[in-house]
Short mmCIF file of C-alpha atoms and ligand atoms in Angstrom, two decimals:
data_model
loop_
_atom_site.label_atom_id
_atom_site.label_comp_id
_atom_site.label_asym_id
_atom_site.label_seq_id
_atom_site.Cartn_x
_atom_site.Cartn_y
_atom_site.Cartn_z
CA MET J 1 49.00 103.20 5.53
CA LYS J 2 47.90 105.88 3.08
CA ASP J 3 46.49 105.60 -0.45
CA TYR J 4 48.87 108.21 -1.82
CA TYR J 5 52.42 109.23 -0.89
CA GLN J 6 54.01 112.50 -2.02
CA ASN J 7 57.54 113.70 -2.54
CA TYR J 8 59.27 115.81 0.10
CA ILE J 9 60.99 118.92 -1.26
CA ASP J 10 62.22 121.88 0.77
CA GLY J 11 60.20 120.82 3.80
CA GLN J 12 56.92 120.44 1.85
CA TRP J 13 54.94 117.38 0.76
CA VAL J 14 54.32 117.86 -2.95
CA ASP J 15 52.85 116.14 -6.01
CA GLY J 16 55.16 115.18 -8.86
CA GLY J 17 55.41 116.73 -12.32
CA ASP J 18 55.63 113.22 -13.80
CA GLY J 19 52.29 112.00 -12.42
CA THR J 20 52.02 108.99 -10.13
CA ILE J 21 53.06 105.35 -10.04
CA ASP J 22 51.15 102.35 -8.69
CA VAL J 23 53.03 100.60 -5.94
CA ILE J 24 52.26 96.86 -5.93
CA ASN J 25 52.32 94.46 -2.97
CA PRO J 26 54.52 91.64 -4.31
CA GLY J 27 53.13 89.29 -1.68
CA THR J 28 49.63 89.45 -3.21
CA GLY J 29 50.07 91.12 -6.61
CA GLU J 30 47.55 93.75 -5.48
CA HIS J 31 47.71 97.54 -5.74
CA LEU J 32 49.00 99.01 -2.47
CA ALA J 33 49.21 102.78 -2.96
CA LYS J 34 50.14 105.52 -5.40
CA HIS J 35 53.32 107.55 -5.20
CA ALA J 36 54.10 110.94 -6.75
CA MET J 37 56.69 110.87 -9.53
CA ALA J 38 59.16 113.72 -9.86
CA ASP J 39 60.19 115.32 -13.13
CA ALA J 40 63.32 117.36 -13.84
CA ALA J 41 61.72 120.55 -12.48
CA ASP J 42 60.92 118.84 -9.15
CA VAL J 43 64.49 117.57 -8.96
CA ALA J 44 65.83 121.05 -9.70
CA ARG J 45 63.73 122.46 -6.81
CA ALA J 46 65.06 119.78 -4.47
CA VAL J 47 68.67 120.47 -5.47
CA ALA J 48 68.14 124.24 -5.11
CA ALA J 49 66.74 123.75 -1.60
CA ALA J 50 69.64 121.51 -0.59
CA LYS J 51 72.14 123.99 -2.03
CA ARG J 52 70.51 126.89 -0.21
CA VAL J 53 70.77 125.08 3.12
CA HIS J 54 74.37 124.13 2.43
CA ASP J 55 75.33 127.68 1.42
CA SER J 56 73.60 129.05 4.54
CA GLY J 57 76.10 127.20 6.73
CA ALA J 58 73.25 125.78 8.83
CA LEU J 59 74.95 122.38 8.99
CA THR J 60 78.59 123.47 8.75
CA SER J 61 78.77 126.35 11.21
CA VAL J 62 77.61 124.30 14.21
CA ARG J 63 80.00 122.22 16.27
CA PRO J 64 80.17 118.79 14.64
CA VAL J 65 79.08 117.13 17.88
CA GLU J 66 75.79 119.04 17.69
CA ARG J 67 75.26 117.93 14.12
CA GLY J 68 76.13 114.37 15.12
CA ARG J 69 73.57 114.46 17.93
CA MET J 70 70.87 115.41 15.42
CA VAL J 71 71.88 112.52 13.18
CA GLN J 72 71.76 110.12 16.12
CA ALA J 73 68.38 111.51 17.15
CA MET J 74 67.05 110.69 13.67
CA GLY J 75 68.00 107.06 14.29
CA ARG J 76 66.19 107.04 17.62
CA TYR J 77 63.11 108.58 16.01
CA ILE J 78 63.10 105.87 13.36
CA LEU J 79 63.40 103.16 16.03
CA GLU J 80 60.45 104.67 17.90
CA HIS J 81 58.43 104.24 14.69
CA LEU J 82 59.82 100.81 13.86
CA ASP J 83 56.52 98.95 13.73
CA GLU J 84 54.76 101.33 11.34
CA VAL J 85 57.69 101.64 8.90
CA ALA J 86 58.50 97.93 9.00
CA GLU J 87 54.92 96.99 8.14
CA LEU J 88 54.86 99.34 5.17
CA LEU J 89 58.29 98.13 4.03
CA CYS J 90 57.13 94.51 4.32
CA LEU J 91 54.03 95.24 2.23
CA GLU J 92 55.76 97.16 -0.54
CA GLN J 93 58.97 95.11 -0.71
CA GLY J 94 57.73 91.57 -0.01
CA LYS J 95 60.18 90.51 2.70
CA PRO J 96 58.98 88.79 5.90
CA LEU J 97 57.87 91.24 8.57
CA TRP J 98 60.71 90.17 10.87
CA GLU J 99 63.23 90.89 8.11
CA ALA J 100 61.63 94.30 7.57
CA LYS J 101 62.01 95.01 11.30
CA GLN J 102 65.63 93.94 11.07
CA GLU J 103 66.12 96.38 8.18
CA ILE J 104 64.68 99.24 10.23
CA ARG J 105 66.96 98.36 13.17
CA GLY J 106 69.88 98.35 10.72
CA THR J 107 68.71 101.74 9.48
CA ALA J 108 68.75 103.22 12.98
CA ARG J 109 72.19 101.75 13.59
CA TYR J 110 73.64 103.77 10.67
CA PHE J 111 72.40 106.99 12.26
CA GLU J 112 73.79 105.96 15.62
CA TYR J 113 77.18 105.08 14.11
CA TYR J 114 77.72 108.00 11.75
CA GLY J 115 76.19 110.51 14.16
CA GLY J 116 78.87 109.39 16.59
CA GLN J 117 81.60 110.02 14.02
CA ALA J 118 80.65 113.61 13.20
CA ASP J 119 83.25 115.12 15.54
CA THR J 120 86.07 112.79 14.53
CA MET J 121 86.91 114.18 11.09
CA GLU J 122 90.18 115.71 12.17
CA GLY J 123 92.64 117.24 9.75
CA ARG J 124 96.40 117.18 10.21
CA SER J 125 99.25 119.61 10.54
CA ILE J 126 102.03 119.39 7.96
CA PRO J 127 105.53 120.55 8.97
CA LEU J 128 107.05 123.10 6.54
CA GLY J 129 109.74 124.59 8.77
CA GLN J 130 109.77 127.65 11.00
CA LYS J 131 108.28 130.08 8.51
CA TYR J 132 104.96 128.32 8.00
CA TYR J 133 102.03 126.73 9.65
CA ASP J 134 100.12 124.36 7.45
CA PHE J 135 97.05 122.32 8.17
CA THR J 136 94.27 120.41 6.43
CA THR J 137 90.56 120.39 7.10
CA TYR J 138 87.81 118.18 5.71
CA GLU J 139 84.86 120.02 4.22
CA PRO J 140 81.59 118.61 2.90
CA PHE J 141 80.98 118.68 -0.84
CA GLY J 142 77.59 120.38 -0.56
CA VAL J 143 74.66 118.65 -2.24
CA SER J 144 74.91 114.85 -2.08
CA ALA J 145 72.69 113.01 -4.61
CA GLN J 146 71.72 109.49 -3.56
CA ILE J 147 70.07 106.96 -5.86
CA ILE J 148 68.48 104.07 -3.98
CA PRO J 149 67.55 100.50 -5.08
CA TRP J 150 64.48 98.50 -4.08
CA ASN J 151 66.06 95.57 -2.25
CA TYR J 152 66.84 97.43 1.01
CA PRO J 153 65.17 100.75 0.22
CA VAL J 154 65.25 102.11 3.77
CA GLU J 155 68.61 100.78 4.97
CA MET J 156 70.53 101.69 1.79
CA ALA J 157 69.22 105.24 2.05
CA ALA J 158 70.24 105.33 5.73
CA ARG J 159 73.78 104.33 4.85
CA SER J 160 74.33 107.40 2.70
CA ILE J 161 71.99 109.93 4.37
CA SER J 162 73.56 109.43 7.80
CA ALA J 163 77.18 109.73 6.60
CA ALA J 164 76.38 112.72 4.37
CA LEU J 165 74.62 114.64 7.15
CA ALA J 166 77.23 113.74 9.77
CA THR J 167 79.91 115.32 7.57
CA GLY J 168 77.76 118.43 6.94
CA ASN J 169 76.38 117.78 3.45
CA THR J 170 72.78 118.26 2.44
CA VAL J 171 70.91 115.51 0.63
CA VAL J 172 68.61 114.78 -2.28
CA VAL J 173 67.49 111.14 -2.30
CA LYS J 174 65.96 109.58 -5.41
CA SER J 175 64.03 106.66 -3.96
CA SER J 176 63.27 103.49 -5.90
CA GLU J 177 60.17 103.78 -8.07
CA ILE J 178 59.30 100.17 -7.17
CA CYS J 179 59.51 100.58 -3.41
CA PRO J 180 59.25 104.27 -2.49
CA CYS J 181 56.64 104.59 0.26
CA SER J 182 58.63 103.76 3.39
CA SER J 183 61.16 106.54 2.66
CA TYR J 184 58.61 108.98 4.13
CA ILE J 185 60.17 108.25 7.53
CA TYR J 186 63.27 110.30 6.67
CA ALA J 187 61.21 113.45 6.26
CA HIS J 188 59.45 112.89 9.58
CA ALA J 189 62.74 112.13 11.33
CA ALA J 190 64.43 115.22 9.89
CA GLU J 191 61.58 117.44 11.08
CA ALA J 192 61.45 115.78 14.49
CA VAL J 193 65.11 116.51 15.18
CA GLY J 194 64.96 120.08 13.87
CA LEU J 195 66.96 119.85 10.65
CA PRO J 196 66.25 122.91 8.48
CA ALA J 197 63.77 122.52 5.60
CA GLY J 198 65.73 121.55 2.49
CA ALA J 199 68.51 119.69 4.32
CA ILE J 200 66.91 116.40 3.22
CA ASN J 201 64.73 116.06 0.15
CA ILE J 202 63.15 112.77 -0.93
CA VAL J 203 61.92 112.41 -4.47
CA CYS J 204 60.63 109.34 -6.21
CA GLY J 205 60.79 109.17 -9.99
CA TYR J 206 61.87 107.05 -12.90
CA GLY J 207 65.59 106.54 -13.36
CA HIS J 208 65.54 107.96 -16.89
CA VAL J 209 63.62 111.06 -15.73
CA ALA J 210 64.36 112.01 -12.11
CA GLY J 211 67.52 109.90 -11.81
CA VAL J 212 69.11 111.43 -14.89
CA ALA J 213 68.02 114.96 -13.88
CA LEU J 214 69.61 114.51 -10.46
CA THR J 215 72.90 112.94 -11.49
CA SER J 216 73.48 115.52 -14.23
CA HIS J 217 72.55 118.60 -12.19
CA PRO J 218 75.55 120.95 -11.99
CA ASP J 219 74.83 121.87 -8.36
CA VAL J 220 75.14 118.24 -7.27
CA ARG J 221 78.68 117.85 -5.99
CA GLN J 222 78.76 114.20 -4.94
CA ILE J 223 76.82 111.09 -6.01
CA VAL J 224 76.14 107.81 -4.24
CA PHE J 225 74.55 105.04 -6.26
CA THR J 226 73.51 101.54 -5.29
CA GLY J 227 72.07 99.37 -8.00
CA SER J 228 72.86 97.52 -11.20
CA VAL J 229 76.10 97.63 -13.19
CA ALA J 230 74.42 99.09 -16.29
CA THR J 231 72.90 101.99 -14.36
CA GLY J 232 76.17 102.51 -12.48
CA GLN J 233 77.99 102.94 -15.76
CA THR J 234 75.42 105.49 -16.96
CA ILE J 235 75.75 107.41 -13.71
CA ALA J 236 79.54 107.38 -13.87
CA ARG J 237 79.29 109.03 -17.30
CA SER J 238 76.90 111.69 -15.94
CA ALA J 239 79.19 112.25 -12.98
CA ALA J 240 82.10 112.79 -15.36
CA ASP J 241 80.18 115.58 -17.11
CA ILE J 242 79.58 117.50 -13.89
CA LEU J 243 82.92 116.36 -12.40
CA ALA J 244 81.25 115.04 -9.27
CA PRO J 245 82.93 112.13 -7.46
CA CYS J 246 80.72 109.10 -7.12
CA VAL J 247 80.50 105.95 -5.08
CA LEU J 248 79.15 102.99 -7.02
CA GLU J 249 77.85 99.99 -5.10
CA LEU J 250 76.89 97.52 -7.83
CA GLY J 251 76.11 93.85 -8.18
CA GLY J 252 78.01 90.67 -7.41
CA LYS J 253 78.35 86.94 -8.03
CA SER J 254 79.97 86.08 -4.77
CA GLY J 255 81.29 82.61 -4.01
CA ALA J 256 81.83 80.68 -0.78
CA ILE J 257 84.69 78.18 -0.84
CA VAL J 258 83.96 75.09 1.28
CA HIS J 259 87.14 73.19 2.09
CA LYS J 260 87.40 69.50 2.90
CA ASP J 261 87.72 70.24 6.63
CA ALA J 262 84.78 72.70 6.87
CA ASP J 263 82.06 72.32 9.51
CA ILE J 264 79.16 71.49 7.19
CA ASP J 265 76.39 71.98 9.75
CA ALA J 266 77.62 75.48 10.50
CA PHE J 267 78.04 76.15 6.79
CA THR J 268 74.42 75.14 6.10
CA GLY J 269 73.25 77.87 8.50
CA ASN J 270 75.35 80.34 6.53
CA VAL J 271 73.69 79.29 3.27
CA ARG J 272 70.26 79.94 4.80
CA TRP J 273 71.25 83.59 5.33
CA GLY J 274 73.61 83.84 2.42
CA ILE J 275 71.14 83.10 -0.35
CA TYR J 276 67.60 82.95 1.05
CA PHE J 277 67.61 86.13 3.15
CA ASN J 278 65.53 88.80 1.32
CA SER J 279 64.78 86.04 -1.24
CA GLY J 280 68.36 86.27 -2.46
CA GLN J 281 67.91 89.88 -3.56
CA VAL J 282 71.09 90.94 -1.86
CA CYS J 283 74.07 92.32 -3.75
CA SER J 284 76.46 90.34 -1.55
CA ALA J 285 74.40 87.11 -1.66
CA MET J 286 76.21 83.76 -1.56
CA SER J 287 75.13 82.89 -5.07
CA ARG J 288 77.86 80.28 -5.66
CA ILE J 289 79.06 77.47 -3.41
CA ILE J 290 82.48 76.19 -4.46
CA VAL J 291 82.84 72.94 -2.57
CA HIS J 292 85.61 70.34 -2.31
CA GLU J 293 84.59 67.26 -4.29
CA ASP J 294 84.82 65.02 -1.19
CA ARG J 295 82.18 67.05 0.67
CA HIS J 296 79.97 67.88 -2.33
CA ASP J 297 77.19 65.34 -1.78
CA GLU J 298 76.93 66.03 1.93
CA VAL J 299 76.72 69.80 1.34
CA VAL J 300 74.07 69.38 -1.36
CA GLU J 301 71.99 67.07 0.86
CA ASN J 302 72.15 69.46 3.81
CA ILE J 303 71.41 72.68 1.95
CA SER J 304 68.61 71.09 -0.10
CA ALA J 305 66.91 69.90 3.10
CA MET J 306 67.29 73.39 4.55
CA ALA J 307 65.91 75.03 1.36
CA LYS J 308 62.89 72.68 1.39
CA SER J 309 62.21 73.50 5.03
CA LEU J 310 61.63 77.21 4.34
CA SER J 311 58.00 78.26 4.37
CA VAL J 312 57.46 80.68 1.48
CA GLY J 313 54.59 83.17 1.43
CA PRO J 314 53.46 86.74 2.09
CA GLY J 315 55.85 88.59 4.38
CA ILE J 316 53.07 90.04 6.49
CA ASP J 317 52.09 86.47 7.55
CA ARG J 318 55.69 85.84 8.65
CA PRO J 319 56.14 88.13 11.66
CA GLU J 320 58.58 85.93 13.53
CA PHE J 321 62.22 85.14 12.89
CA GLY J 322 62.35 81.62 11.52
CA ALA J 323 62.60 79.21 8.60
CA ASN J 324 60.66 81.31 6.13
CA MET J 325 61.05 83.44 3.04
CA GLY J 326 58.94 86.19 1.46
CA ALA J 327 58.21 87.34 -2.07
CA MET J 328 60.58 88.57 -4.72
CA ILE J 329 60.10 92.20 -5.68
CA SER J 330 58.09 91.60 -8.86
CA HIS J 331 56.93 89.02 -11.38
CA LYS J 332 59.57 90.42 -13.73
CA GLN J 333 62.44 89.67 -11.35
CA ARG J 334 61.01 86.27 -10.48
CA ASP J 335 60.51 85.28 -14.11
CA ARG J 336 64.07 86.35 -14.92
CA ALA J 337 65.40 84.11 -12.12
CA VAL J 338 63.19 81.18 -13.21
CA GLY J 339 64.43 81.70 -16.78
CA LEU J 340 68.08 81.64 -15.70
CA VAL J 341 67.45 78.35 -13.86
CA ALA J 342 65.81 76.85 -16.98
CA GLY J 343 68.80 78.05 -19.02
CA ALA J 344 71.17 76.34 -16.59
CA GLN J 345 69.21 73.07 -16.97
CA ALA J 346 69.49 73.37 -20.74
CA GLU J 347 73.26 73.77 -20.29
CA GLY J 348 73.41 70.57 -18.21
CA ALA J 349 72.89 71.69 -14.59
CA THR J 350 70.52 69.79 -12.26
CA VAL J 351 67.77 71.38 -10.19
CA VAL J 352 67.99 69.49 -6.89
CA THR J 353 65.18 71.48 -5.34
CA GLY J 354 63.07 74.48 -6.31
CA GLY J 355 63.37 76.31 -9.60
CA ARG J 356 59.68 77.12 -10.06
CA PRO J 357 57.34 80.03 -9.28
CA LEU J 358 54.68 79.34 -6.66
CA ASN J 359 51.18 78.88 -7.98
CA ASN J 360 49.65 81.99 -6.41
CA PRO J 361 49.25 85.67 -7.35
CA GLY J 362 52.37 86.89 -5.49
CA SER J 363 55.91 87.07 -6.90
CA PHE J 364 57.23 83.93 -5.22
CA MET J 365 59.95 81.53 -6.25
CA GLU J 366 60.88 78.28 -4.56
CA PRO J 367 64.23 78.27 -2.74
CA THR J 368 66.47 76.70 -5.35
CA VAL J 369 69.64 74.59 -5.38
CA LEU J 370 71.46 73.89 -8.65
CA THR J 371 74.24 71.30 -8.99
CA GLY J 372 76.45 70.31 -11.88
CA VAL J 373 77.16 73.97 -12.52
CA THR J 374 80.43 74.74 -14.28
CA PRO J 375 82.22 78.10 -14.22
CA ASP J 376 81.45 78.90 -17.86
CA MET J 377 77.64 78.60 -17.49
CA GLU J 378 75.56 81.76 -17.58
CA VAL J 379 74.14 80.93 -14.16
CA ALA J 380 77.69 80.92 -12.72
CA GLN J 381 78.53 84.30 -14.23
CA GLU J 382 75.32 86.39 -14.19
CA GLU J 383 73.89 87.90 -11.05
CA ILE J 384 70.48 86.26 -10.54
CA PHE J 385 69.26 88.39 -7.62
CA GLY J 386 66.94 85.65 -6.47
CA PRO J 387 66.82 82.59 -4.15
CA VAL J 388 69.06 80.44 -6.35
CA VAL J 389 72.38 78.96 -5.31
CA SER J 390 74.73 77.25 -7.78
CA VAL J 391 77.00 74.48 -6.50
CA LEU J 392 80.37 74.01 -8.22
CA LYS J 393 83.09 71.43 -7.37
CA PHE J 394 86.83 71.82 -6.90
CA SER J 395 89.68 69.44 -6.17
CA THR J 396 92.60 71.74 -5.23
CA PRO J 397 92.60 75.01 -3.24
CA GLN J 398 94.10 76.83 -6.23
CA GLU J 399 91.25 75.66 -8.42
CA ALA J 400 88.77 76.95 -5.83
CA ILE J 401 90.34 80.41 -5.95
CA GLU J 402 90.34 80.44 -9.74
CA ILE J 403 86.63 79.60 -9.81
CA ALA J 404 85.82 82.13 -7.09
CA ASN J 405 87.73 84.89 -8.92
CA GLY J 406 86.48 83.85 -12.35
CA THR J 407 83.71 86.41 -12.81
CA PRO J 408 83.90 90.12 -13.66
CA TYR J 409 82.51 90.98 -10.20
CA GLY J 410 84.29 91.27 -6.87
CA LEU J 411 81.92 92.40 -4.15
CA VAL J 412 82.46 89.82 -1.39
CA GLY J 413 83.94 86.34 -1.06
CA GLY J 414 84.04 83.68 1.63
CA THR J 415 85.96 80.68 2.79
CA PHE J 416 84.95 77.92 5.21
CA THR J 417 87.71 75.85 6.79
CA GLN J 418 89.01 74.86 10.22
CA ASN J 419 92.55 75.57 9.07
CA LEU J 420 93.34 79.21 9.77
CA ASP J 421 96.35 79.17 7.43
CA GLN J 422 94.11 78.05 4.59
CA GLY J 423 91.52 80.69 5.49
CA MET J 424 94.15 83.44 5.50
CA ARG J 425 95.65 82.27 2.19
CA ASP J 426 92.17 82.43 0.64
CA ALA J 427 91.55 85.87 2.15
CA GLN J 428 94.74 87.07 0.46
CA GLN J 429 93.90 85.57 -2.90
CA LEU J 430 90.17 86.23 -3.20
CA ARG J 431 89.60 89.27 -5.38
CA ALA J 432 86.77 91.08 -3.58
CA GLY J 433 86.20 94.08 -1.32
CA GLN J 434 85.17 92.03 1.71
CA ILE J 435 86.11 88.49 2.71
CA PHE J 436 84.17 86.36 5.18
CA VAL J 437 86.07 83.60 6.96
CA ASN J 438 83.70 80.99 8.47
CA GLU J 439 80.73 83.37 8.66
CA TRP J 440 78.94 84.86 5.68
CA TYR J 441 77.88 88.47 6.46
CA ALA J 442 80.30 88.74 9.39
CA GLY J 443 81.13 92.40 10.01
CA GLY J 444 78.73 95.28 10.45
CA VAL J 445 78.13 98.98 9.96
CA GLU J 446 81.71 99.49 11.20
CA THR J 447 83.35 97.49 8.40
CA PRO J 448 84.02 99.01 4.95
CA PHE J 449 82.02 97.53 2.12
CA GLY J 450 82.35 97.91 -1.64
CA GLY J 451 83.47 96.22 -4.78
CA TYR J 452 86.43 95.28 -6.90
CA GLY J 453 86.05 95.08 -10.67
CA MET J 454 82.51 95.39 -12.04
CA SER J 455 81.09 95.51 -8.51
CA GLY J 456 81.93 99.21 -8.40
CA TYR J 457 84.22 101.58 -6.58
CA GLY J 458 84.32 103.62 -3.42
CA ARG J 459 83.40 102.25 -0.02
CA GLU J 460 80.30 102.55 2.12
CA LYS J 461 80.12 101.67 5.83
CA GLY J 462 82.87 102.09 8.35
CA ARG J 463 85.06 105.13 8.84
CA GLU J 464 86.40 104.67 5.34
CA ALA J 465 83.07 105.77 3.87
CA LEU J 466 83.24 109.17 5.53
CA MET J 467 86.05 110.14 3.17
CA ASN J 468 83.58 109.91 0.26
CA TYR J 469 81.59 112.76 1.73
CA VAL J 470 84.39 115.26 2.34
CA GLN J 471 87.02 117.10 0.35
CA THR J 472 90.39 118.10 1.74
CA LYS J 473 91.28 121.76 2.11
CA ASN J 474 94.88 122.71 2.82
CA VAL J 475 95.66 126.02 4.53
CA ALA J 476 99.26 127.24 4.29
CA ILE J 477 100.17 130.20 6.53
CA SER J 478 103.34 132.16 6.02
CA ILE J 479 104.71 133.70 9.23
CA GLY J 480 107.64 135.98 9.77
CA GLY J 481 107.54 137.46 6.26
CA GLY J 482 110.52 135.65 4.73
CA SER J 483 110.30 132.94 2.16
CA GLY J 484 110.82 129.47 3.50
CA ARG J 485 110.75 127.85 0.07
CA SER J 486 113.17 125.07 -0.55
P1 LIG M 1 68.73 99.66 -10.95
O1 LIG M 1 70.09 99.98 -11.39
O2 LIG M 1 67.74 99.27 -11.97
O3 LIG M 1 68.07 100.91 -10.20
C1 LIG M 1 68.66 101.48 -9.07
C2 LIG M 1 68.22 102.91 -8.97
O4 LIG M 1 68.76 103.64 -10.07
C3 LIG M 1 66.70 103.12 -9.04
O5 LIG M 1 66.35 104.11 -8.09
C4 LIG M 1 66.48 103.64 -10.46
O6 LIG M 1 65.37 104.47 -10.60
C5 LIG M 1 67.76 104.43 -10.68
N1 LIG M 1 68.12 104.65 -12.08
C6 LIG M 1 67.86 103.84 -13.14
N2 LIG M 1 68.38 104.39 -14.27
C7 LIG M 1 68.98 105.55 -13.91
C8 LIG M 1 69.70 106.55 -14.62
N3 LIG M 1 69.92 106.46 -15.93
N4 LIG M 1 70.20 107.59 -13.93
C9 LIG M 1 70.02 107.69 -12.60
N5 LIG M 1 69.33 106.79 -11.88
C10 LIG M 1 68.82 105.72 -12.52
O7 LIG M 1 68.89 98.57 -9.81
P2 LIG M 1 67.73 97.88 -9.00
O8 LIG M 1 67.06 96.95 -9.97
O9 LIG M 1 66.89 98.85 -8.28
O10 LIG M 1 68.58 97.06 -7.90
C11 LIG M 1 69.09 95.81 -8.17
C12 LIG M 1 70.58 95.90 -8.45
O11 LIG M 1 71.24 96.67 -7.47
C13 LIG M 1 71.28 94.56 -8.40
O12 LIG M 1 72.14 94.44 -9.51
C14 LIG M 1 72.08 94.58 -7.11
O13 LIG M 1 73.20 93.78 -7.09
C15 LIG M 1 72.40 96.00 -6.95
N6 LIG M 1 72.58 96.36 -5.54
C16 LIG M 1 73.83 96.60 -5.05
C17 LIG M 1 74.03 96.92 -3.72
C18 LIG M 1 75.39 97.19 -3.16
O14 LIG M 1 75.49 97.70 -2.07
N7 LIG M 1 76.46 96.89 -3.87
C19 LIG M 1 72.94 97.01 -2.86
C20 LIG M 1 71.66 96.77 -3.39
C21 LIG M 1 71.50 96.46 -4.73
#
């Protein structure tokens, strides 16, 4: 890895007008590298380059299948460089190396999937009688601005870059200032597949400097944001000023309902992924377990044993898939999570296992299970974004739904039962954009993902997401001279 990473604007590696930032390895607390920080002028250059490429028709005049092949080739390029990117991602983000590799495979999959959709954006013909032909086409917006968080910095960027390019947009990515280095791979991939300079620009910068400059730039015509609710609200206001549509993928406080008849062994495996994957720093994490009172003690015993079995430490020392967990992104995030657990104890919750930072220089927190949590507690309402699961009890299915729906969020929800009728009733009643029945994180790149309520709006993933990147044009053709108006 390098000591210093630059921004990528109009095909050039450049320094930033806002100096540099120190990137820290959260697994050791040590300095890892420096990254250039963009100012408003850098952002303006990136937007101008992206607009120039869009206006040139370089991406829109080719047959969509050709564009799609380039997008797919980017994914293959990234896979060919999996080891180098995954190691860097692991070092700057803190996740186990095997999880970082999984993220890079997920990244490549987005390019494969959306590249394959490029030639499927078909319009329709609208019947207006004999005197007209009328049809619709889908056209890209132009410059797509994409603001990326630190929890899956490579995969989240892939989700929006691949769909934007497949539909013929050009892109300016504002990478996370906490975890920016591994985004370099997008520039290399773009060059390797022959995208014109300026089609993809990657700038790192502070949210209040580069982020604001990007989301308020009048030549940005579409915005994709993944991150916190507060920042999403700020971006929605900026987007209103420039009248750019935006997709907001925000936080969550997602609950899994565990019915009396659930398979508890299988459920325990789901908790391992649901809350301890990426140290719980997942927007759709299973942060609440809402369990039938008759199965409560058994669930708590099983998941506590599983949590205790996880080996926690630097991601780079955890190359293999297994019972392990890496660092949180920073001391700040870890201390916030530890503080929320202490607050829950003060409100009457019990820490069955975990709850403390590890006594070493990295940003580690023990895998944590909280019981005695009630729906009104802060820990049951606030997104923790850490390896902390809260267990709540219910006695009737209706009560379970009320607890599950009783937060302002609505990103995902889940239900575990061997009774399909019960599962389907829950799926109907849970207020969230994606429902998992008997498998947390079931689905894939093909399935639409996004929030209800304070979890945001718009959808990423699946075919549905493509509609965020295009605008409809209607062409009405009068034939035969006479008016066919009704
Ligand atoms: P954040 O909101 O602090 O930052 C996200 C990005 O926004 C960063 O790149 C930051 O620089 C930028 N930013 C900050 N202020 C800005 C502004 N005023 N204008 C423009 N850009 C600005 O979030 P984070 O701490 O990086 O990520 C954690 C949060 O993201 C959690 O709440 C999590 O739930 C959410 N998240 C959601 C999803 C999803 O798909 N729904 C995925 C990952 C993370």
